[in-house]
C-alpha positions as a Python dict, from the first residue, in 0.01 Angstrom:
ca = {
    (1, 'X'): (0, 0, 0),
    (2, 'X'): (-101, -278, -238),
    (3, 'X'): (-389, -518, -175),
    (4, 'X'): (-350, -872, -296),
    (5, 'X'): (-665, -1059, -393),
    (6, 'X'): (-733, -1399, -537),
    (7, 'X'): (-675, -1464, -904),
    (8, 'X'): (-950, -1591, -1130),
    (9, 'X'): (-776, -1928, -1154),
    (10, 'X'): (-764, -1965, -776),
    (11, 'X'): (-1134, -1881, -749),
    (12, 'X'): (-1221, -2135, -1020),
    (13, 'X'): (-1024, -2408, -843),
    (14, 'X'): (-1210, -2340, -519),
    (15, 'X'): (-1547, -2342, -699),
    (16, 'X'): (-1464, -2674, -867),
    (17, 'X'): (-1363, -2829, -534),
    (18, 'X'): (-1685, -2708, -370),
    (19, 'X'): (-1885, -2845, -664),
    (20, 'X'): (-1715, -3186, -637),
    (21, 'X'): (-1782, -3202, -264),
    (22, 'X'): (-2146, -3104, -314),
    (23, 'X'): (-2181, -3366, -588),
    (24, 'X'): (-2049, -3630, -351),
    (25, 'X'): (-2235, -3529, -35),
    (26, 'X'): (-2575, -3416, -170),
    (27, 'X'): (-2694, -3753, -308),
    (28, 'X'): (-2604, -3928, 16),
    (29, 'X'): (-2783, -3662, 219),
    (30, 'X'): (-3099, -3671, 10),
    (31, 'X'): (-3106, -4052, 20),
    (32, 'X'): (-3114, -4031, 399),
    (33, 'X'): (-3394, -3774, 387),
    (34, 'X'): (-3603, -4013, 176),
    (35, 'X'): (-3546, -4301, 416),
    (36, 'X'): (-3639, -4085, 713),
    (37, 'X'): (-3966, -3980, 545),
    (38, 'X'): (-4059, -4346, 505),
    (39, 'X'): (-3978, -4408, 871),
    (40, 'X'): (-4192, -4110, 977),
    (41, 'X'): (-4485, -4245, 774),
    (42, 'X'): (-4448, -4591, 933),
    (43, 'X'): (-4434, -4441, 1282),
    (44, 'X'): (-4740, -4226, 1223),
    (45, 'X'): (-4936, -4522, 1085),
    (46, 'X'): (-4845, -4728, 1392),
    (47, 'X'): (-4963, -4442, 1613),
    (48, 'X'): (-5292, -4422, 1420),
    (49, 'X'): (-5334, -4799, 1453),
    (50, 'X'): (-5307, -4774, 1831),
    (51, 'X'): (-5553, -4485, 1836),
    (52, 'X'): (-5793, -4685, 1617),
    (53, 'X'): (-5773, -4972, 1866),
    (54, 'X'): (-5850, -4732, 2151),
    (55, 'X'): (-6146, -4596, 1954),
    (56, 'X'): (-6270, -4952, 1903),
    (57, 'X'): (-6238, -5036, 2272),
    (58, 'X'): (-6444, -4733, 2365),
    (59, 'X'): (-6702, -4734, 2083),
    (60, 'X'): (-6704, -5110, 2005),
    (61, 'X'): (-6640, -5037, 1638),
    (62, 'X'): (-6385, -4873, 1411),
    (63, 'X'): (-6459, -4531, 1263),
    (64, 'X'): (-6670, -4532, 950),
    (65, 'X'): (-6527, -4417, 619),
    (66, 'X'): (-6722, -4094, 659),
    (67, 'X'): (-6575, -4030, 1004),
    (68, 'X'): (-6228, -4112, 878),
    (69, 'X'): (-5916, -4056, 1082),
    (70, 'X'): (-6055, -3736, 1236),
    (71, 'X'): (-6256, -3965, 1464),
    (72, 'X'): (-5937, -4074, 1641),
    (73, 'X'): (-5825, -3716, 1713),
    (74, 'X'): (-5912, -3746, 2086),
    (75, 'X'): (-5669, -4040, 2113),
    (76, 'X'): (-5374, -3853, 1963),
    (77, 'X'): (-5156, -3582, 2116),
    (78, 'X'): (-5192, -3364, 1805),
    (79, 'X'): (-5422, -3332, 1507),
    (80, 'X'): (-5405, -3603, 1242),
    (81, 'X'): (-5114, -3497, 1020),
    (82, 'X'): (-5070, -3553, 650),
    (83, 'X'): (-4805, -3800, 540),
    (84, 'X'): (-4447, -3673, 500),
    (85, 'X'): (-4526, -3584, 136),
    (86, 'X'): (-4816, -3361, 251),
    (87, 'X'): (-5098, -3588, 136),
    (88, 'X'): (-5367, -3731, 362),
    (89, 'X'): (-5332, -4088, 479),
    (90, 'X'): (-5580, -4330, 322),
    (91, 'X'): (-5829, -4491, 560),
    (92, 'X'): (-6074, -4742, 418),
    (93, 'X'): (-6331, -4951, 591),
    (94, 'X'): (-6392, -5231, 532),
    (95, 'X'): (-6044, -5322, 421),
    (96, 'X'): (-5939, -5588, 172),
    (97, 'X'): (-5787, -5811, 442),
    (98, 'X'): (-5952, -5688, 759),
    (99, 'X'): (-6187, -5439, 914),
    (100, 'X'): (-5990, -5141, 782),
    (101, 'X'): (-5695, -5035, 569),
    (102, 'X'): (-5460, -4755, 662),
    (103, 'X'): (-5175, -4647, 436),
    (104, 'X'): (-4986, -4378, 246),
    (105, 'X'): (-4916, -4404, -125),
    (106, 'X'): (-4553, -4302, -62),
    (107, 'X'): (-4349, -4033, -229),
    (108, 'X'): (-4513, -4057, -572),
    (109, 'X'): (-4871, -4048, -436),
    (110, 'X'): (-4976, -4336, -661),
    (111, 'X'): (-5071, -4698, -582),
    (112, 'X'): (-4786, -4948, -599),
    (113, 'X'): (-4428, -4851, -666),
    (114, 'X'): (-4100, -4951, -511),
    (115, 'X'): (-3845, -4795, -279),
    (116, 'X'): (-3962, -4456, -151),
    (117, 'X'): (-4253, -4467, -398),
    (118, 'X'): (-4393, -4787, -246),
    (119, 'X'): (-4716, -4784, -50),
    (120, 'X'): (-4660, -4773, 326),
    (121, 'X'): (-4917, -4933, 549),
    (122, 'X'): (-4996, -5189, 812),
    (123, 'X'): (-4875, -5539, 737),
}
């Protein structure tokens, strides 16, 4: 009884086809992951904004810089998470254009940037 396997050429053709498919699909997949991280950050910031408003209604002030976002923990379902890039959100009071600022520096963790590296905050 003789077993027939694949030839080296057949295996190489299959590997090349898989590589081409991965090269086509992977960039599209990772672009979607980046967009979803930005959306998660925006959603979390909106949730924090609502919790900050609830804090203000109850305490008649926003949390101090020392209290930070941990002060709004009772108004959230879970603990205050880091941004999708595992860095803490930035909370400043007073803010440049209001009583507070709340934002994430984006994927690169640095001020400014564009695309996924852009700062994400309240408008």
